[in-house]
PDB file of C-alpha atoms in Angstrom:
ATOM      1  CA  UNK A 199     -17.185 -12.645  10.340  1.00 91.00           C
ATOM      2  CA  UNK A 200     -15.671  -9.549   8.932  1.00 97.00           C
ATOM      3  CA  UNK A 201     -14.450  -9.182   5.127  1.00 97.00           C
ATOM      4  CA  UNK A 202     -12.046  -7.575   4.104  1.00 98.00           C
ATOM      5  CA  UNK A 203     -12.181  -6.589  -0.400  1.00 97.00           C
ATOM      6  CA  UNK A 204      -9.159  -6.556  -1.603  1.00 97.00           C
ATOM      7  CA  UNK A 205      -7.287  -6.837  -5.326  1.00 94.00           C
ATOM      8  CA  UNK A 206      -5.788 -10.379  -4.220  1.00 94.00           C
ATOM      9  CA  UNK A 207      -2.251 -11.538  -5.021  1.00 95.00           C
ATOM     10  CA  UNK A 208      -0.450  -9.780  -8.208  1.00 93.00           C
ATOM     11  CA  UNK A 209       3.016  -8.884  -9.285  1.00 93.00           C
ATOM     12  CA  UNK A 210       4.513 -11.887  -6.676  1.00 93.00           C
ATOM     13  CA  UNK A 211       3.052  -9.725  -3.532  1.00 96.00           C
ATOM     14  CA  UNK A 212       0.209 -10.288  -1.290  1.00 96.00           C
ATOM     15  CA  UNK A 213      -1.780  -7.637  -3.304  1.00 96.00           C
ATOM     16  CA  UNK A 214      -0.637  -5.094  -5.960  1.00 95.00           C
ATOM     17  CA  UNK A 215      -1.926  -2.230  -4.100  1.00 96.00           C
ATOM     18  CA  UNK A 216      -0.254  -1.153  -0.653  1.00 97.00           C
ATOM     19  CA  UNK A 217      -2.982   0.001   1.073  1.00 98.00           C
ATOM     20  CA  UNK A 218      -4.646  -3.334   0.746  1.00 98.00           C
ATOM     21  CA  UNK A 219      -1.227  -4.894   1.716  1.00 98.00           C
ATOM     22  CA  UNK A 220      -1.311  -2.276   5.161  1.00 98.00           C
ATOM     23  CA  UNK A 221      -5.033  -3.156   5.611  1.00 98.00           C
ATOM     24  CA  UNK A 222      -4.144  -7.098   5.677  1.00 98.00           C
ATOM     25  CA  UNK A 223      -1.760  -6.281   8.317  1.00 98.00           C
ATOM     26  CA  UNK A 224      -3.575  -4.489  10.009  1.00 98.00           C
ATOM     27  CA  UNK A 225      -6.191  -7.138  10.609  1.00 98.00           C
ATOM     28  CA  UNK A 226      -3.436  -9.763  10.989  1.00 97.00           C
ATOM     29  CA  UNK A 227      -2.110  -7.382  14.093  1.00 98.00           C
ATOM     30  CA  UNK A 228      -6.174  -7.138  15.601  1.00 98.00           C
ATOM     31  CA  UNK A 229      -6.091 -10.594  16.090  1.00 97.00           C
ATOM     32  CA  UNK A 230      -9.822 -10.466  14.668  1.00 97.00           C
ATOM     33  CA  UNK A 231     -11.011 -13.480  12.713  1.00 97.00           C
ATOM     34  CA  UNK A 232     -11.800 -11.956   9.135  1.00 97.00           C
ATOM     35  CA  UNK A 233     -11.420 -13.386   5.869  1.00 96.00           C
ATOM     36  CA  UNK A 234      -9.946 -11.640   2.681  1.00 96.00           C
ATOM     37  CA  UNK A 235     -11.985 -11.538  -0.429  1.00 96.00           C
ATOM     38  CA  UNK A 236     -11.197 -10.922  -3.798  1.00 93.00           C
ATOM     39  CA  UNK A 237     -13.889  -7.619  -4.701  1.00 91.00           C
ATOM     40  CA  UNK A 238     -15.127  -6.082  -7.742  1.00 88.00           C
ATOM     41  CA  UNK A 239     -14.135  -2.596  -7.952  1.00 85.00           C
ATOM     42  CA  UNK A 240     -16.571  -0.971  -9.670  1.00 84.00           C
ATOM     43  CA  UNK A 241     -18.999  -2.410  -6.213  1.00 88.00           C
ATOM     44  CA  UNK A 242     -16.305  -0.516  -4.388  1.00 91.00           C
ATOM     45  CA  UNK A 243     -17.744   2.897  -2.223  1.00 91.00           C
ATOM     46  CA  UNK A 244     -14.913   5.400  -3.260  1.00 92.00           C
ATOM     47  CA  UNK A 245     -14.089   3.098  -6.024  1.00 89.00           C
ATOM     48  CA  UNK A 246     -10.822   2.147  -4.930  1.00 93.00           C
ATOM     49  CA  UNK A 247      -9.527  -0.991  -2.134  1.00 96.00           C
ATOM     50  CA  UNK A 248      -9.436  -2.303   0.525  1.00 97.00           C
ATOM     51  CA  UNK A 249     -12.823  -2.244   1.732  1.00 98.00           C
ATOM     52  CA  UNK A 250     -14.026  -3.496   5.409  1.00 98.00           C
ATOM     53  CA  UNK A 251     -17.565  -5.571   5.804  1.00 97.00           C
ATOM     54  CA  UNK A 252     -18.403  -5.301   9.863  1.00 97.00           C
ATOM     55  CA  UNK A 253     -21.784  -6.393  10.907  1.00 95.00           C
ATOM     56  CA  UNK A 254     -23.424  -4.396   8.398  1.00 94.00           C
ATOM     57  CA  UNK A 255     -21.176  -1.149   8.320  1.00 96.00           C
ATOM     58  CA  UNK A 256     -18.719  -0.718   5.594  1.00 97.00           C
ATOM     59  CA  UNK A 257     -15.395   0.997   6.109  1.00 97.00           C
ATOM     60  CA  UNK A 258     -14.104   1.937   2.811  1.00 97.00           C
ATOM     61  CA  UNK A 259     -10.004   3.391   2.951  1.00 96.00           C
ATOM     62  CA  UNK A 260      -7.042   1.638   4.974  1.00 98.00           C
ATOM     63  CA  UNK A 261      -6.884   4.228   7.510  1.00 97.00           C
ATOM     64  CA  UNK A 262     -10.964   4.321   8.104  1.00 98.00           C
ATOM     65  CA  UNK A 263     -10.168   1.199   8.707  1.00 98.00           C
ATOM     66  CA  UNK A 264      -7.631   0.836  11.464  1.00 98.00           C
ATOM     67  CA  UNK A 265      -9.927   4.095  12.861  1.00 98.00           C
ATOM     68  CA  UNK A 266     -12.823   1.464  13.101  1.00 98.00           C
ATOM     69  CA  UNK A 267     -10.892  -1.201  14.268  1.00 98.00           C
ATOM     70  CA  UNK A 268      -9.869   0.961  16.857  1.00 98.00           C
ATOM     71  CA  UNK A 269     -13.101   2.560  17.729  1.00 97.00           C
ATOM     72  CA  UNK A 270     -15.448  -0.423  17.660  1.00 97.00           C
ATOM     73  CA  UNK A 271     -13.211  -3.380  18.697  1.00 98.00           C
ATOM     74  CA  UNK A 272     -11.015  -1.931  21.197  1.00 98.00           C
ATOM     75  CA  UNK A 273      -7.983  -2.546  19.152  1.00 98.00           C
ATOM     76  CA  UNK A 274      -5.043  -0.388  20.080  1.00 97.00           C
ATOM     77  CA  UNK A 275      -2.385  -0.372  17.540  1.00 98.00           C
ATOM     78  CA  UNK A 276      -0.100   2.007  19.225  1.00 97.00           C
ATOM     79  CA  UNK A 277      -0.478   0.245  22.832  1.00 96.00           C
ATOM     80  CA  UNK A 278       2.254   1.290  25.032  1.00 96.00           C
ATOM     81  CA  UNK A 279       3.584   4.045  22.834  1.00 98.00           C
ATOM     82  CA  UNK A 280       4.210   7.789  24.515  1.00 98.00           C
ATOM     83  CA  UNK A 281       2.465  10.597  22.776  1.00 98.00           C
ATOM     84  CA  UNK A 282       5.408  11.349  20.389  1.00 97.00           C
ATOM     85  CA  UNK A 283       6.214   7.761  19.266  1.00 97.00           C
ATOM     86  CA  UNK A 284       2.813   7.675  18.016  1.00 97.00           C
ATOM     87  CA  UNK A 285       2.637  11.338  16.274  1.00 97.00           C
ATOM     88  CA  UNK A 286       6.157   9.791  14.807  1.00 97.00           C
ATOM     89  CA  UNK A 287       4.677   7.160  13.462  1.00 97.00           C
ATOM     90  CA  UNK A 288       1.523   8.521  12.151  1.00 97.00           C
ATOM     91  CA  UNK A 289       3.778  10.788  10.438  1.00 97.00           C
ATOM     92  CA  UNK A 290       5.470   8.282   8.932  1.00 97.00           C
ATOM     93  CA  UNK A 291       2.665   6.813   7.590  1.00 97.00           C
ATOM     94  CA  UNK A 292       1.693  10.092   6.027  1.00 96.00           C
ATOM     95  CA  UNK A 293       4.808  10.706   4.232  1.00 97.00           C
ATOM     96  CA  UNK A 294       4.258   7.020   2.544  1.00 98.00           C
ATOM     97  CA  UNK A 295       1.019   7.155   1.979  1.00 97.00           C
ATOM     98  CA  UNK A 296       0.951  11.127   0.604  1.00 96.00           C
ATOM     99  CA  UNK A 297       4.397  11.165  -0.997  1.00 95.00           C
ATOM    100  CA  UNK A 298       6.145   7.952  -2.057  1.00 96.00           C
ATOM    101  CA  UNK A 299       2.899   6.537  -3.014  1.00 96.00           C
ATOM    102  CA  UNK A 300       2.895   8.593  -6.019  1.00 96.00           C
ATOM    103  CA  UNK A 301       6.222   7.763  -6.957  1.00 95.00           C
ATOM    104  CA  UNK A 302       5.379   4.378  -7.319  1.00 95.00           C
ATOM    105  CA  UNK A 303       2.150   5.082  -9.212  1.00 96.00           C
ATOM    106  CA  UNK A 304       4.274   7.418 -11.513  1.00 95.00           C
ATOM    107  CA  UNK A 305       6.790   4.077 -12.205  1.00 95.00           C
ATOM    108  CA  UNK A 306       4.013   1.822 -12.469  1.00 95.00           C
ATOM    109  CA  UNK A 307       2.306   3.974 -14.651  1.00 95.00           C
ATOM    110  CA  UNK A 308       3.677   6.189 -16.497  1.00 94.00           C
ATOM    111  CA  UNK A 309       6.604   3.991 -17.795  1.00 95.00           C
ATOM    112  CA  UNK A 310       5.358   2.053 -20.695  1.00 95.00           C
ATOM    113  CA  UNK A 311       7.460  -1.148 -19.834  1.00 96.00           C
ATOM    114  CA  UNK A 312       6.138  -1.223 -16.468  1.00 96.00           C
ATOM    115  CA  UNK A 313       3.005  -0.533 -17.559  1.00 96.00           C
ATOM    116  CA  UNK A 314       2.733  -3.916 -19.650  1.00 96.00           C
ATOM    117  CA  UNK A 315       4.348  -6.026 -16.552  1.00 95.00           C
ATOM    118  CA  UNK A 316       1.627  -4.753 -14.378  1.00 94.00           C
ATOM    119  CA  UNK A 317      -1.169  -2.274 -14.683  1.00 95.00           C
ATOM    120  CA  UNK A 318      -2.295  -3.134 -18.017  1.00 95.00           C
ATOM    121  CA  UNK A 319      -3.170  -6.905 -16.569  1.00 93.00           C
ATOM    122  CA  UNK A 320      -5.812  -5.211 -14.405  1.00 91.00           C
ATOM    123  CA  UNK A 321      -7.797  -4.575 -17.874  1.00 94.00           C
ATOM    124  CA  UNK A 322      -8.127  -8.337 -18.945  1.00 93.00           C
ATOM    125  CA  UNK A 323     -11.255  -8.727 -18.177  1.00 89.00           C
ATOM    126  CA  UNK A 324     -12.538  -5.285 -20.118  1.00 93.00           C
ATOM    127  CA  UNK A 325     -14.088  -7.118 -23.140  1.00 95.00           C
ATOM    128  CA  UNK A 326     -11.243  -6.840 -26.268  1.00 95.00           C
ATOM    129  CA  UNK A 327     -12.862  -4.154 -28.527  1.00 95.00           C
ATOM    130  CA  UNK A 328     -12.942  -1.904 -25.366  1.00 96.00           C
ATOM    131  CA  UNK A 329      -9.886  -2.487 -23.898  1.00 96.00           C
ATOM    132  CA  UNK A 330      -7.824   0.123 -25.694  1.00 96.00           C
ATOM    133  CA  UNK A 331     -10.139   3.156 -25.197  1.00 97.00           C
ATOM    134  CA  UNK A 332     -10.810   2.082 -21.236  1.00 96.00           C
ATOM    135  CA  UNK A 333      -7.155   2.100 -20.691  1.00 97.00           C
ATOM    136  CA  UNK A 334      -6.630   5.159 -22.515  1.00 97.00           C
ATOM    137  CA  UNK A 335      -9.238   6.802 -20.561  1.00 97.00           C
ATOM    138  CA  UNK A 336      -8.073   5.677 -17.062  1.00 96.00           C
ATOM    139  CA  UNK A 337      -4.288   6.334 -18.253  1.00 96.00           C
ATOM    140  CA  UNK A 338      -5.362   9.841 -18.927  1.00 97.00           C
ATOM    141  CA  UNK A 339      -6.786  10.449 -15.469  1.00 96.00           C
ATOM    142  CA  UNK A 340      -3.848   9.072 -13.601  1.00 96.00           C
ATOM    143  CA  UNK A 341      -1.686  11.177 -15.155  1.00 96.00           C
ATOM    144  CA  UNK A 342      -4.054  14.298 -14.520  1.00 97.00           C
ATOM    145  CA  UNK A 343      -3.871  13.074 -10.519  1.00 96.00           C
ATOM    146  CA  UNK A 344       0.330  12.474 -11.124  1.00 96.00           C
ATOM    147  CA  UNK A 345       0.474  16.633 -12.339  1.00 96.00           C
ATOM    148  CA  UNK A 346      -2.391  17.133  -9.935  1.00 97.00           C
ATOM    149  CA  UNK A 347      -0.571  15.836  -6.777  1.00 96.00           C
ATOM    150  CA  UNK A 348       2.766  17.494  -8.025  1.00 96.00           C
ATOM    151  CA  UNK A 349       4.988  15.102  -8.367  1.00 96.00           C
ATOM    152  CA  UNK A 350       4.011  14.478 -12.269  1.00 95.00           C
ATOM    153  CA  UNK A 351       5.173  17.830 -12.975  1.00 96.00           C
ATOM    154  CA  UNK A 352       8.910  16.412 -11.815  1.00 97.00           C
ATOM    155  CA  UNK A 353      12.060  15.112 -13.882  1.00 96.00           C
ATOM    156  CA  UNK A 354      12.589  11.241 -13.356  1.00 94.00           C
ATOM    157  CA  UNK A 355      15.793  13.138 -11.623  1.00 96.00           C
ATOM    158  CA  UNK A 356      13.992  15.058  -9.814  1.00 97.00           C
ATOM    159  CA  UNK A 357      11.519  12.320  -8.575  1.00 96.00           C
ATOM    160  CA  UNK A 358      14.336  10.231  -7.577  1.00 96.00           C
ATOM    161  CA  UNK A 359      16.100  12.513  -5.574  1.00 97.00           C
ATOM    162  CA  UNK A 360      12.853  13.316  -3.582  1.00 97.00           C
ATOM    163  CA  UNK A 361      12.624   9.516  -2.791  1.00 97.00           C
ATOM    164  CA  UNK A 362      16.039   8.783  -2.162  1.00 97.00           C
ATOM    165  CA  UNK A 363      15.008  11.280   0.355  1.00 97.00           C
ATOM    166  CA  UNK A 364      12.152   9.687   2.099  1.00 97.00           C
ATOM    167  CA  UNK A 365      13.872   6.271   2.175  1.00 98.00           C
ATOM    168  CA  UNK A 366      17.120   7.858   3.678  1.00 98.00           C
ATOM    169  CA  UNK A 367      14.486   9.249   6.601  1.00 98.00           C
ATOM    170  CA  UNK A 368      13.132   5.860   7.013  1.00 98.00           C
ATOM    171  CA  UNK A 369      16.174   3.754   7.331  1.00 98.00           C
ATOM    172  CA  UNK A 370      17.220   6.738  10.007  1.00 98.00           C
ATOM    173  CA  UNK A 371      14.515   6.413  11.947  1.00 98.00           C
ATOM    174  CA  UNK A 372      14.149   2.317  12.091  1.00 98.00           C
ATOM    175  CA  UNK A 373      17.905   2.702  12.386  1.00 98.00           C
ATOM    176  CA  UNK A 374      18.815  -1.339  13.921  1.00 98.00           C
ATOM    177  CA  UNK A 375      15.099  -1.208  15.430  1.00 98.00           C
ATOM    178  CA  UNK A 376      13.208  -4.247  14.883  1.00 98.00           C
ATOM    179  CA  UNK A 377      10.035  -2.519  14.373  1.00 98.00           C
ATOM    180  CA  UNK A 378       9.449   1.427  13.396  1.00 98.00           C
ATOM    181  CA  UNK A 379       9.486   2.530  17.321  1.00 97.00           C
ATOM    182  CA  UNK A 380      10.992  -0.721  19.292  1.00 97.00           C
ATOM    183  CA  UNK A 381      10.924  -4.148  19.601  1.00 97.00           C
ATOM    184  CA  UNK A 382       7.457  -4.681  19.150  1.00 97.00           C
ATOM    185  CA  UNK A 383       4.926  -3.603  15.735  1.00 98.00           C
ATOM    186  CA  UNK A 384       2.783  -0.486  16.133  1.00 98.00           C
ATOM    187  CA  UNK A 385      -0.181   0.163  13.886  1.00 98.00           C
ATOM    188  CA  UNK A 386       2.768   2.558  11.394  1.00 98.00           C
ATOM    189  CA  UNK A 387       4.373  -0.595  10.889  1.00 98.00           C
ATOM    190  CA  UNK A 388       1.395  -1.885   8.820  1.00 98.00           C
ATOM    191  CA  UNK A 389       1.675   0.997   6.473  1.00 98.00           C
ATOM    192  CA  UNK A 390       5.900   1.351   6.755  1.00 98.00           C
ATOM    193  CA  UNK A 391       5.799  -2.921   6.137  1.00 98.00           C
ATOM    194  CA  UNK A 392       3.411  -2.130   3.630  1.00 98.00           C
ATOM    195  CA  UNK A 393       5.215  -0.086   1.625  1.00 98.00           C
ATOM    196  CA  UNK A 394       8.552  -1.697   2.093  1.00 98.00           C
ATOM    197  CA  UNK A 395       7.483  -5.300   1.096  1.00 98.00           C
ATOM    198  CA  UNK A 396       5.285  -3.097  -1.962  1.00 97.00           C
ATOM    199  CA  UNK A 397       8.820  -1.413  -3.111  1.00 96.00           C
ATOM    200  CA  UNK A 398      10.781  -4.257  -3.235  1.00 97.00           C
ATOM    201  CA  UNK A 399       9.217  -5.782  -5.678  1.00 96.00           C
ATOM    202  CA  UNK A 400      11.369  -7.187  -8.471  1.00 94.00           C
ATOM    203  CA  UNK A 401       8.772  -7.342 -11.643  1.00 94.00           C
ATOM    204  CA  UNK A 402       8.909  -3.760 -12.425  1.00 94.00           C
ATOM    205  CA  UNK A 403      12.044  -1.696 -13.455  1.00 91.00           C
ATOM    206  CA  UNK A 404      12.507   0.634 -10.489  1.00 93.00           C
ATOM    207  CA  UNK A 405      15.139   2.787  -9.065  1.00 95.00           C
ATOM    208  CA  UNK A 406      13.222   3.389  -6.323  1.00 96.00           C
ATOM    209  CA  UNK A 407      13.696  -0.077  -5.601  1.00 96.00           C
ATOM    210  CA  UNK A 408      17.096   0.130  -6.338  1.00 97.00           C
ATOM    211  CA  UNK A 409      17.329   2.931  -3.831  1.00 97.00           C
ATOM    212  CA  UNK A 410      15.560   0.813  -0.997  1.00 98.00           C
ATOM    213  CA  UNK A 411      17.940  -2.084  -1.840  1.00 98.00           C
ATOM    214  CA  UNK A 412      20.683   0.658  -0.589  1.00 98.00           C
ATOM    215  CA  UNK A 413      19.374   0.001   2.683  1.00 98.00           C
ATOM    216  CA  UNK A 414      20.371  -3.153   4.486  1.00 98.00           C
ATOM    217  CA  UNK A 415      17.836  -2.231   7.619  1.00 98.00           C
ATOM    218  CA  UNK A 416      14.703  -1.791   5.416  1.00 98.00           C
ATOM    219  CA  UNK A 417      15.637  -4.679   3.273  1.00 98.00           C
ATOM    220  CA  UNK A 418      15.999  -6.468   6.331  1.00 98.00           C
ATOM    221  CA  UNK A 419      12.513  -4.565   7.993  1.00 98.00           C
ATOM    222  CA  UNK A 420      10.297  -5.924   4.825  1.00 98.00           C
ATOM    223  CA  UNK A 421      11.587  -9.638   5.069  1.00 98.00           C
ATOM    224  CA  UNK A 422      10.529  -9.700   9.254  1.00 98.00           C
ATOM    225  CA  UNK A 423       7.295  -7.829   8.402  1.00 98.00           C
ATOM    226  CA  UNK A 424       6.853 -10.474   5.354  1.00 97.00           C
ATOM    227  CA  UNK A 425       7.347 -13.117   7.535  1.00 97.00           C
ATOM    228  CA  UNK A 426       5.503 -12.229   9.760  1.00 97.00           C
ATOM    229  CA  UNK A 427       2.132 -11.274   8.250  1.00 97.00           C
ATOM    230  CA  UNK A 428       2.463 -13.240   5.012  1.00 96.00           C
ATOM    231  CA  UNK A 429       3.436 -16.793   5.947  1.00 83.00           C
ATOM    232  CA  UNK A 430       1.633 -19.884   5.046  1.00 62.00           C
ATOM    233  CA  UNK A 431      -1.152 -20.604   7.530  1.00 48.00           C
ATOM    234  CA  UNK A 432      -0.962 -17.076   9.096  1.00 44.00           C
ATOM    235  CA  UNK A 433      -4.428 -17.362   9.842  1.00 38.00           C
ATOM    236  CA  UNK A 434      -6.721 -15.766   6.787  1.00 41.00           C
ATOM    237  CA  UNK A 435      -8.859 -17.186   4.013  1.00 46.00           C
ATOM    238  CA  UNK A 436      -6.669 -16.923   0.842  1.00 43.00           C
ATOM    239  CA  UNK A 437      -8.353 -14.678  -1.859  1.00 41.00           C
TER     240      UNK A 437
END
């Protein structure tokens, strides 16, 4: 059976990170049996989640994923779509997973507050003498990939108006869809769901969550996808 490594449940979502959250649902959409399992990241190729288990191959990266999914399963995400509803959505999934990504790192992180709600609870198990200097450390290289990236260099202003941006684009193009390009979930609604259930979440002080709460649709969007992919009994081993 394939497993999928993921962080497992944190901050009230299915999994802190996104990608792990887009890689769930994109396993819940193949149908495949699979079971999700709670991984050790320092085992981790890349060192980061989720992390596929097929038969011997291992698919580190959400989008590697869904590639693999797609190449050695026959799984078509985008089944039915024309050639511009599915450059559309990959798009989509680009600007979430390149741009607004970052923004939510750069709340989660960056902001001391929400670093004590969250991130710093990934540490616990660093043994206590350690702890400070290990967080330091990986606090210092986040905010070298935060300037790195760009959007580091930007005013909390600044940073707000490019995601007010983004999630003005989003609600535009879902507009009173049910699903990112019609009635039925393509493989950019793992990542847009994804993201949408990820940036609602109420633990962390957030105005980018504020922002998204502007929008009735994606509010609306997040709860279906939610429901969907995240009820009890939906089919997967719990982490």
């Amino acid at each position: 059976m394939l497993q999928l490594y993921v962080f497992g449940p944190g901050f009230g979502l299915p999994d802190p990170s996104p990608f792990c959250i887009k890689a769930i649902i994109l396993m819940e959409m193949s149908g495949l049996p699979y079971n999700r399992v709670a991984g050790n990241l320092q085992k981790a190729p890349k060192g980061k989640f989720p992390v596929l288990h097929d038969d011997g191959e291992v698919i580190p990266d959400s989008s590697f994923i869904r590639l693999h999914l797609e190449r050695k399963h026959g799984i078509d995400f985008d089944k039915g779509l024309s050639a511009e509803q599915r450059g559309l959505a990959w798009a989509v999934e680009k600007m979430l997973e390149d741009h607004l990504y970052w923004q939510v790192v750069q709340e989660r992180w960056a902001n001391p507050a929400n670093f004590d709600k969250g991130p710093r609870h990934f540490f616990d198990a660093v043994p206590a003498p350690f702890r400070p200097l290990v967080i330091a450390m990986v606090k210092r290289q986040i905010k070298r990939n935060l300037h790195g990236h760009g959007i580091g260099r930007h005013s909390d202003a600044e940073r707000l108006i490019l995601a007010r941006q983004a999630l003005d684009s989003l609600s535009g193009l879902l507009g009173g869809k049910p699903y990112l390009t019609g009635p039925d979930p393509c493989g950019g609604d793992a990542t847009l769901g994804a993201f949408m259930i990820a940036g609602l979440c109420e633990i962390f002080d957030s105005p980018i969550r504020s922002a998204l709460n502007e929008h009735a649709n994606l509010v609306a969007y997040a709860g279906r996808m939610r429901e969907r992919y995240f009820r009890t009994g939906a089919g997967t081993t719990p982490v």
